Coordinates of N, CA and C and ligand atoms in Angstrom, one line a residue:
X1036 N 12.0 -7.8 5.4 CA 12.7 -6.6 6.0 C 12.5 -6.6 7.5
X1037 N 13.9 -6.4 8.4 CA 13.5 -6.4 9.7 C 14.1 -5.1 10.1
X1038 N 13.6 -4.4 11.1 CA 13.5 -3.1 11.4 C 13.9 -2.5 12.8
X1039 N 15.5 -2.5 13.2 CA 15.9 -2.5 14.8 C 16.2 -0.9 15.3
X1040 N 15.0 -0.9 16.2 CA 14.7 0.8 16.2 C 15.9 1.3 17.8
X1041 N 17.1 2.0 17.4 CA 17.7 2.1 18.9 C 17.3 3.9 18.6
X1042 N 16.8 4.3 20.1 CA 16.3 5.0 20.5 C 17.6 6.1 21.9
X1043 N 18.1 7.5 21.7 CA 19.1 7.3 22.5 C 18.3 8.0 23.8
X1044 N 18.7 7.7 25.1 CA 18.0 8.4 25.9 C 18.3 9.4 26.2
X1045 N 18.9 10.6 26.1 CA 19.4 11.4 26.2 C 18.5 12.9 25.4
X1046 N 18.6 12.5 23.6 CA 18.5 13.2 23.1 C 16.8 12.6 22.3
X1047 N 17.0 11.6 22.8 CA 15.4 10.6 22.3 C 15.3 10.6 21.0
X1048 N 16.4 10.7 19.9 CA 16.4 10.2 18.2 C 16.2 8.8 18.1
X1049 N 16.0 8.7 16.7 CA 16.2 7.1 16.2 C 16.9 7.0 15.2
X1050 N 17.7 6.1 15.6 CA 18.3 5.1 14.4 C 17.4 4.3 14.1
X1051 N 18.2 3.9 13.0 CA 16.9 2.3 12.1 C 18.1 2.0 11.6
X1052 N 18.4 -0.1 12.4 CA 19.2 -0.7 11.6 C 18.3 -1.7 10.5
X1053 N 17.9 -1.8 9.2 CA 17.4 -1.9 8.8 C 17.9 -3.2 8.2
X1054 N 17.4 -4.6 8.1 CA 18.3 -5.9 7.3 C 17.2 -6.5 6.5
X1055 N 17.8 -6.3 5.2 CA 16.7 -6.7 4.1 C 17.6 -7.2 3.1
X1056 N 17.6 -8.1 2.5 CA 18.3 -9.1 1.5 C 19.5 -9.4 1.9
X1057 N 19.7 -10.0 2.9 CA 21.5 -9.8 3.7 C 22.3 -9.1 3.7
X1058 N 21.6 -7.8 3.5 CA 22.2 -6.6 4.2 C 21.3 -6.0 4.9
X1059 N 22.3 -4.7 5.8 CA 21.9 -3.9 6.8 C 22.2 -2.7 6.4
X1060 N 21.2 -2.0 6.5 CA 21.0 -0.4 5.6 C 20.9 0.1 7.3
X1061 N 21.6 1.4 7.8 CA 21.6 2.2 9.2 C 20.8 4.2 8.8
X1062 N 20.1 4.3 9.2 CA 19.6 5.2 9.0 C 19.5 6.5 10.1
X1063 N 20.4 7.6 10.1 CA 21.0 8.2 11.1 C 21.6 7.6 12.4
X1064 N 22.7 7.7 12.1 CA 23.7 6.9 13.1 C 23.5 7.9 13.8
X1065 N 23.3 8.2 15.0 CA 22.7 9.1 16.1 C 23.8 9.2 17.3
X1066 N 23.3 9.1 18.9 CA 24.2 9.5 19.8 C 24.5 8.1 20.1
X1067 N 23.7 6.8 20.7 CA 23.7 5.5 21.0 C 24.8 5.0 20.2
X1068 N 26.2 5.1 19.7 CA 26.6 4.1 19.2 C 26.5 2.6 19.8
X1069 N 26.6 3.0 21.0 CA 27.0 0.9 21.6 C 25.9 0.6 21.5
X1070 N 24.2 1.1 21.3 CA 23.3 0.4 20.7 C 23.2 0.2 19.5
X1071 N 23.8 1.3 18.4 CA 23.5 0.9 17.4 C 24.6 -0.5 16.4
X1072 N 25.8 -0.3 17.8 CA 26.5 -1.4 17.1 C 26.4 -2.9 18.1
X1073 N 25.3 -3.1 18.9 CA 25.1 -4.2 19.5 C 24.2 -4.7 18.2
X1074 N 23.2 -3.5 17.7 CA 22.2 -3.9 16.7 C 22.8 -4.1 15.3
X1075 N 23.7 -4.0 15.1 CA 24.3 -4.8 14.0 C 24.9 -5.9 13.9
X1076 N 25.6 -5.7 14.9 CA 26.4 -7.5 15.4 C 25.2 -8.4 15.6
X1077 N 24.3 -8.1 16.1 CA 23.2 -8.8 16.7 C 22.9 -9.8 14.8
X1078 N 22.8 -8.8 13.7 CA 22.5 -9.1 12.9 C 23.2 -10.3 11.6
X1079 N 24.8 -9.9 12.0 CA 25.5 -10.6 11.9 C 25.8 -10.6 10.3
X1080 N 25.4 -9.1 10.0 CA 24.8 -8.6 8.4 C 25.8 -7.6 8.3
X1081 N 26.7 -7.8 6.5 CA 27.3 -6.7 6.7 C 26.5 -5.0 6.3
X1082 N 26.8 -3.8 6.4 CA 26.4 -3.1 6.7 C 27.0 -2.3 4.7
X1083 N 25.8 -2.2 4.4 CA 25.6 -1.9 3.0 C 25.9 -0.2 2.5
X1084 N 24.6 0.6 3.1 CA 24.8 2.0 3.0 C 24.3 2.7 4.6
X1085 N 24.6 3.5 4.4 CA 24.2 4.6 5.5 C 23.8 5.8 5.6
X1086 N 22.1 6.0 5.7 CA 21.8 7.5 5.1 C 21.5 8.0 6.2
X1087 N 21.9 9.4 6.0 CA 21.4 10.5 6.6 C 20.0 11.1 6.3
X1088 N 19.0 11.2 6.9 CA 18.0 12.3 6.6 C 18.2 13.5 6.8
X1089 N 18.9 13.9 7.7 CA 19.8 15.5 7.9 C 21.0 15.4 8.4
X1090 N 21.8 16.8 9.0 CA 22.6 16.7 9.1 C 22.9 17.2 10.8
X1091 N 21.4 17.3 11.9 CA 21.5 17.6 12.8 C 22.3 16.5 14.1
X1092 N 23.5 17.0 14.5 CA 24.1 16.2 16.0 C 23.7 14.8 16.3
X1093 N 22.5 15.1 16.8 CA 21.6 13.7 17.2 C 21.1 13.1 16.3
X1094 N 21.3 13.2 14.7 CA 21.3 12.2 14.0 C 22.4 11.5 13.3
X1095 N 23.3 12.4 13.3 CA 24.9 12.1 13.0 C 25.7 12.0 13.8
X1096 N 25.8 12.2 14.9 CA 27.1 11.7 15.9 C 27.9 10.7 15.5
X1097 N 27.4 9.6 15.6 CA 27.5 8.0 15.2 C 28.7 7.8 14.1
X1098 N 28.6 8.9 13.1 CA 28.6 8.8 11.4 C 30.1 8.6 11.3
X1099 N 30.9 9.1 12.2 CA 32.7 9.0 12.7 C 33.0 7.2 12.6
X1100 N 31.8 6.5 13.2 CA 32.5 5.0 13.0 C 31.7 4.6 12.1
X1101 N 31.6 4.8 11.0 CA 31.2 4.1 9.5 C 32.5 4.9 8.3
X1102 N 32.3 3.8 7.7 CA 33.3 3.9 6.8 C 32.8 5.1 5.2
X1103 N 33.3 6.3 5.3 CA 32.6 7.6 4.5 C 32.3 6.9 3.3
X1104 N 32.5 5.9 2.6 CA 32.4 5.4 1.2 C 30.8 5.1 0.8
X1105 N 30.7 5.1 2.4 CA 29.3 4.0 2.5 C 28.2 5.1 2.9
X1106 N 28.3 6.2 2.9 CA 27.7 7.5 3.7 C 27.0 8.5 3.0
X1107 N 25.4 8.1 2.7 CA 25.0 9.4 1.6 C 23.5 10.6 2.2
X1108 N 23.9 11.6 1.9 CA 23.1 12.4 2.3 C 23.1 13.3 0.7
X1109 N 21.9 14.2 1.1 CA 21.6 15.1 0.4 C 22.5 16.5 -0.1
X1110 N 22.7 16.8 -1.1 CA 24.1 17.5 -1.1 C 23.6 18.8 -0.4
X1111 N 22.1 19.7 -0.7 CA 21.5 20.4 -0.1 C 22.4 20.5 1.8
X1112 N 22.3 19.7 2.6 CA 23.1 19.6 3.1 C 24.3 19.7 3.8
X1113 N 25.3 19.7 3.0 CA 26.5 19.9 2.9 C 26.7 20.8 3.7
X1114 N 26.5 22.0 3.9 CA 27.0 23.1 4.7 C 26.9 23.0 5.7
X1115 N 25.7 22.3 6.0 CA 25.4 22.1 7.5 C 26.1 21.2 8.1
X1116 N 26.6 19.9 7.2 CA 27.3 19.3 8.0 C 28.8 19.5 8.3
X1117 N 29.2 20.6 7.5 CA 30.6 21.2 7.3 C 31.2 22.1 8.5
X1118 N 29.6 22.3 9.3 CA 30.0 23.3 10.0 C 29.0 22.8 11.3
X1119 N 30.3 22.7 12.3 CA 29.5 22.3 13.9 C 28.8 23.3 14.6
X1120 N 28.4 24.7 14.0 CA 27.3 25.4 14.2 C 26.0 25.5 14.1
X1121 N 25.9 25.0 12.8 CA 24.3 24.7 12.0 C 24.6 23.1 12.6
X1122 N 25.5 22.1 12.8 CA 24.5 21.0 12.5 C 24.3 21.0 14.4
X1123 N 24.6 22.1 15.1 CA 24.2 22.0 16.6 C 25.3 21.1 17.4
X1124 N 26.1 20.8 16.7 CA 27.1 19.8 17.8 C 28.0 20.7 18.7
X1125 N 28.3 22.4 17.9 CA 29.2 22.9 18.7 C 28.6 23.6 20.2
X1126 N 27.2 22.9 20.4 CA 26.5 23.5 21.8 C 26.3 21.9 22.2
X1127 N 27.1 21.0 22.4 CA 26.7 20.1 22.9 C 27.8 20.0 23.3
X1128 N 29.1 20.5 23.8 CA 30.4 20.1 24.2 C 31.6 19.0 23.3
X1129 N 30.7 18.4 21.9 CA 31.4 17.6 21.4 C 31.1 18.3 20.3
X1130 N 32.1 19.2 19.9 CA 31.8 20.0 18.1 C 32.3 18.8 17.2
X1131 N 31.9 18.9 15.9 CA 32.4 18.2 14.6 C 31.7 18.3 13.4
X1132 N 32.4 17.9 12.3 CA 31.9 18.6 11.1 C 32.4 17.3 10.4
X1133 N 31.4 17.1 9.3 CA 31.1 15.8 8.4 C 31.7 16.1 7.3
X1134 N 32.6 15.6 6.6 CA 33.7 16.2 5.3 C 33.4 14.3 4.6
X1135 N 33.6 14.4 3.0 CA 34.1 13.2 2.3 C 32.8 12.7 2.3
X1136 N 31.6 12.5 2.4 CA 30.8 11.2 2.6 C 30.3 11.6 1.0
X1137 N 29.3 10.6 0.5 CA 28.4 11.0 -0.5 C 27.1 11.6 -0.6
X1138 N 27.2 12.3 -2.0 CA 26.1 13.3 -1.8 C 25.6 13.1 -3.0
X1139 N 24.2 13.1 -3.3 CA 23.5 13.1 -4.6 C 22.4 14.4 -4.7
X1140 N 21.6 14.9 -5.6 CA 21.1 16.0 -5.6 C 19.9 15.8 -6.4
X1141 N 19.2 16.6 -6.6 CA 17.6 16.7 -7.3 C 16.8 16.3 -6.0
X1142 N 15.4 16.3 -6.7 CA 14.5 16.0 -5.9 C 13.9 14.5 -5.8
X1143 N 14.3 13.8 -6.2 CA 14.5 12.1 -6.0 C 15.3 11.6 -6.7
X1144 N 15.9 10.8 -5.6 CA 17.0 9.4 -6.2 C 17.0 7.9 -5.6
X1145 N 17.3 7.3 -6.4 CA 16.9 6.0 -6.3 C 18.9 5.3 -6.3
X1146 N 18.6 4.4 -5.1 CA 19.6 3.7 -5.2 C 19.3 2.5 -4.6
X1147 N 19.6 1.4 -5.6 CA 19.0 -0.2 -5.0 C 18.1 -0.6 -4.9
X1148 N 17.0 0.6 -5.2 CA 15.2 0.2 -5.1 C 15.3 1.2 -4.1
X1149 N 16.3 1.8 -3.4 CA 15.9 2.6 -2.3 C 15.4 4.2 -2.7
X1150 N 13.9 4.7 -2.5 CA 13.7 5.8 -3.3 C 13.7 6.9 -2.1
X1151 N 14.7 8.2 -2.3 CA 15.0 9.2 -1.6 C 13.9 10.2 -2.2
X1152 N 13.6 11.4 -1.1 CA 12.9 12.4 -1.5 C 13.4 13.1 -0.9
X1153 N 13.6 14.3 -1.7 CA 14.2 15.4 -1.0 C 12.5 16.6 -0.2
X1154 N 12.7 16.5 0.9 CA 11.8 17.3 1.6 C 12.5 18.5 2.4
X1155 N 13.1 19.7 1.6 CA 13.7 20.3 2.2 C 12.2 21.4 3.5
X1156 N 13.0 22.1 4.3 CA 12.1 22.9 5.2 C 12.6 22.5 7.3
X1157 N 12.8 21.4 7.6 CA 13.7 21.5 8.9 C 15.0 21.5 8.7
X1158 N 15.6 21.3 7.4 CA 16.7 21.8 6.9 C 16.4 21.7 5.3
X1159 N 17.7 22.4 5.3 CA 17.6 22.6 3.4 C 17.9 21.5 2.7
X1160 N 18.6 20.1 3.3 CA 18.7 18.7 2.6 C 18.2 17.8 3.4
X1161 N 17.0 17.7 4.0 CA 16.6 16.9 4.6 C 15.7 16.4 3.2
X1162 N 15.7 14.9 3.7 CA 14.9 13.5 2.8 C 14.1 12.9 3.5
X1163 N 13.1 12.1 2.9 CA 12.9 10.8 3.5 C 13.2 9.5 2.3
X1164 N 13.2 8.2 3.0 CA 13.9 7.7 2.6 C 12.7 6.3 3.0
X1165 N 12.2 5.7 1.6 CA 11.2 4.9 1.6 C 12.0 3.6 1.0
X1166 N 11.9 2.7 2.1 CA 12.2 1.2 1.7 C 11.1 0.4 1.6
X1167 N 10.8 -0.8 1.0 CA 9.9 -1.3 0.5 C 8.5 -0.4 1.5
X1168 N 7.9 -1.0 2.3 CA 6.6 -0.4 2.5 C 6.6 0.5 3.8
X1169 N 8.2 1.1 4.3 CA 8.5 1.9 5.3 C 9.3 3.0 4.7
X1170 N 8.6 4.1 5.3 CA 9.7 5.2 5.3 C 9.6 6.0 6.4
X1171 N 11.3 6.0 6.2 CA 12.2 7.1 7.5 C 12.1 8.5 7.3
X1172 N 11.0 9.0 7.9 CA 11.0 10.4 7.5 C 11.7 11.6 8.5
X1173 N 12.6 11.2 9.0 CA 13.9 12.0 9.8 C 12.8 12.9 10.6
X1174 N 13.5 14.4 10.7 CA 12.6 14.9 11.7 C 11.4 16.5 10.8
X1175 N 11.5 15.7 9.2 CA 10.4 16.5 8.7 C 8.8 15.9 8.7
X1176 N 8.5 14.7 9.0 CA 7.2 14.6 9.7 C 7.4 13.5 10.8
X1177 N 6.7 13.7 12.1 CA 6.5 13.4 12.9 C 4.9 13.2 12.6
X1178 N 3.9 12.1 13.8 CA 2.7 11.5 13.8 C 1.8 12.6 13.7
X1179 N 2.2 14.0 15.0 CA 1.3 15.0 15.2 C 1.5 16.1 15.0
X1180 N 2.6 15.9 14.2 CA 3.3 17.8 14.3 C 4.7 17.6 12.9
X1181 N 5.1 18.2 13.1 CA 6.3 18.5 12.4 C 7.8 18.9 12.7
X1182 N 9.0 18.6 12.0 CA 10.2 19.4 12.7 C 10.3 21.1 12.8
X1183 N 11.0 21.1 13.7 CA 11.1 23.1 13.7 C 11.5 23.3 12.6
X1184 N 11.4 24.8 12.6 CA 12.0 25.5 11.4 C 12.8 26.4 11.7
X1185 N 13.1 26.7 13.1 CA 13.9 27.9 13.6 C 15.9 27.9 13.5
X1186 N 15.6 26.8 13.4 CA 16.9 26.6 13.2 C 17.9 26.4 11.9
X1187 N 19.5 26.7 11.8 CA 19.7 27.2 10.7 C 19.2 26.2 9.1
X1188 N 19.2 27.3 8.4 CA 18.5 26.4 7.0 C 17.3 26.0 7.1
X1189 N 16.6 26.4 8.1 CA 14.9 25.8 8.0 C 14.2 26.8 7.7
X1190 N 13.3 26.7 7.3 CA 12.2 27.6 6.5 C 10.7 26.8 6.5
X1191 N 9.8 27.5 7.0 CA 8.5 26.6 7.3 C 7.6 27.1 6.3
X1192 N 7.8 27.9 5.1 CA 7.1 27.9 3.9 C 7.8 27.1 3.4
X1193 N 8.8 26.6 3.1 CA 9.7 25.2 2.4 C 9.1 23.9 3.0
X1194 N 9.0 24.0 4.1 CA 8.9 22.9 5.0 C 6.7 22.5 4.3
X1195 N 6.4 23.4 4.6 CA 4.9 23.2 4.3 C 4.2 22.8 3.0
X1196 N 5.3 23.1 1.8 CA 5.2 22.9 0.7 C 5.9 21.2 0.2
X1197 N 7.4 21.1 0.9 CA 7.5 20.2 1.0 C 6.1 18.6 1.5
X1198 N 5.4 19.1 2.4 CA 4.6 18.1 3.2 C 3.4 17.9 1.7
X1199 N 3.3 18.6 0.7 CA 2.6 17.9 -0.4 C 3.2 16.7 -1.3
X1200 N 4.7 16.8 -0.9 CA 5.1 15.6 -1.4 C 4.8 14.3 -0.9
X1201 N 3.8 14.2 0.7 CA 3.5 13.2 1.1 C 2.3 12.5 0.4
X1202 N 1.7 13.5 -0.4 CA 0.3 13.6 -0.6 C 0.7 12.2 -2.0
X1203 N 1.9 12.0 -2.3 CA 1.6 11.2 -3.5 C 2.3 9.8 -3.3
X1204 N 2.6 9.7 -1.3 CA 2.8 8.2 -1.2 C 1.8 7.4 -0.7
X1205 N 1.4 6.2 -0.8 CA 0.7 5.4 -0.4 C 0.7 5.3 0.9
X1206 N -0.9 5.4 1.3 CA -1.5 5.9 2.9 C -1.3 5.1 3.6
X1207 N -1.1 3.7 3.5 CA -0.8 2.7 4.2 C 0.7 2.3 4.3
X1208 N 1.7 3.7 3.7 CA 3.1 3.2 4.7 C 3.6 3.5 6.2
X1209 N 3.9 2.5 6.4 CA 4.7 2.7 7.5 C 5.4 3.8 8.1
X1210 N 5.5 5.0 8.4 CA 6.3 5.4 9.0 C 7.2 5.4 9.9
X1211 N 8.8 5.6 10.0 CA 9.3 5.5 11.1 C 10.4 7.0 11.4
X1212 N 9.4 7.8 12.0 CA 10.0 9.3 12.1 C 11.5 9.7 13.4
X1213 N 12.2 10.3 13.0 CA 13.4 10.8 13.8 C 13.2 10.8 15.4
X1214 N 12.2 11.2 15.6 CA 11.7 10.9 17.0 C 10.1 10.4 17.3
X1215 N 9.9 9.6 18.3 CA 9.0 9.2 18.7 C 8.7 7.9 17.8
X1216 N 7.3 7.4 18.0 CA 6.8 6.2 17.4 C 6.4 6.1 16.4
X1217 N 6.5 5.0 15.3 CA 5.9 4.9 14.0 C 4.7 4.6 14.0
X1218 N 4.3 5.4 12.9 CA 2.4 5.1 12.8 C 2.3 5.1 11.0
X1219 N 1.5 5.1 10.5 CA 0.5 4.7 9.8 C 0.5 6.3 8.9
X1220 N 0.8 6.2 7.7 CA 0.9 7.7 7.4 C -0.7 8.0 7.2
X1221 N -1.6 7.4 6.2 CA -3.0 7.6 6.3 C -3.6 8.0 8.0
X1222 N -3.1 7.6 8.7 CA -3.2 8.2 10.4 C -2.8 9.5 10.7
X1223 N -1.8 9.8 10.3 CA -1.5 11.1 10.6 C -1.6 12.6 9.4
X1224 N -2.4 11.9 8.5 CA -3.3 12.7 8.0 C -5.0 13.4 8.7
X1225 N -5.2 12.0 9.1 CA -6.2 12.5 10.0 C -6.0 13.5 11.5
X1226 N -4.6 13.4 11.2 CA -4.7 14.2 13.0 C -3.8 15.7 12.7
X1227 N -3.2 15.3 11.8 CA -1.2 16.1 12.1 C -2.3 17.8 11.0
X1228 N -2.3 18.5 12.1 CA -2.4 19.6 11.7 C -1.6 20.5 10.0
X1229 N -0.7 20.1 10.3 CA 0.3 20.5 8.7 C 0.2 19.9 8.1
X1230 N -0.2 18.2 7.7 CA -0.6 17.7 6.5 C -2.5 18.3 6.3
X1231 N -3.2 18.6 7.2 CA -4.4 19.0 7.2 C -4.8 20.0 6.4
X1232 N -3.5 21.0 7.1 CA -4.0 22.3 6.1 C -3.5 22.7 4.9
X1233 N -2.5 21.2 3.8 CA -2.3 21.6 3.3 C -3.7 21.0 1.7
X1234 N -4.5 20.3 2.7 CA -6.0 19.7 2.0 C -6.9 20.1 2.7
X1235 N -7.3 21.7 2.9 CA -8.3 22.2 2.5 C -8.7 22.2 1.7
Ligands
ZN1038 ZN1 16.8 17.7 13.2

């Protein structure tokens, strides 16, 4: 599995074009399209599914040039992407709203070996999304902290209850969070204040 992290400068999200069995799995198509489609061509791989871990601007921008058949998020969700208020695009001068793509529901799904988790709390359908020994954990855990909650559909008693669901993945995955650098999830146990206090 190889792992092409485009980073936008602007808004500083990540994509992950991700190419593992000759295909390319895209994980928040973000603001960067012409990086994230130099990193596909680069790959020369066709382009399998495409998940969302939320439904905020800077991680969906992108989502307009993929084909909706191929496009799954969390149905939890749905509203936010329906509406260019909650998902923040209509304060960025470029409003839009996500209609048609696919949505699955409960609190894990499995598609392809790919196993989703639903971690609602920086929004109400946010996931992460663990491929063999990496997971994309959008912008509900970060290395040292956590996503907001102030914003619409967040809730940081959701959010903090959610973070026990980390408690039952294996401490040596990979992380690769919505912003910033991937670390070592057993690592940010040791530091990240909200997984700390949920193991007193
Ligand atoms: Zn977000």
């Amino acid at each position: 599995m190889e792992i092409a992290t485009i980073t936008d400068g602007e808004f500083g999200e990540n994509c992950y074009v991700v190419a593992d069995n000759g295909c390319l799995y895209v994980i928040d198509p973000g603001v960067d399209y012409d990086g994230i489609k130099a990193a596909i061509d680069k790959c020369q791989l066709p382009v399998k599914y495409v998940f969302l871990t939320h439904g905020h601007y800077d991680h969906t921008f992108s989502v307009k040039n993929f084909d909706k058949s191929i496009i799954y998020a969390h149905a939890d969700e749905k509203g936010l992407l329906n509406d260019a208020a909650q998902n923040l695009s209509e304060f960025t001068g470029t409003p839009f709203s996500i209609n048609g793509i696919n949505y699955y529901s409960g609190g894990r799904y499995m598609i392809d070996g790919i196993e989703i988790t639903h971690t609602p709390g920086h929004t109400a359908g946010c996931v992460v999304i663990k491929m063999g020994n990496s997971l994309f954990s959008g912008d509900t855990l970060f290395y040292d902290t956590v996503g907001r909650t102030d914003l619409p559909s967040g809730d940081p008693k959701i959010l903090q209850k959610s973070l026990k669901l980390f408690d039952s993945f294996d401490k040596s995955l990979n992380v690769y969070p919505g912003h910033g650098a991937p670390f070592v999830l057993g690592d940010a146990y040791k530091i990240n204040y909200f997984l700390k206090k949920n193991n007193k």
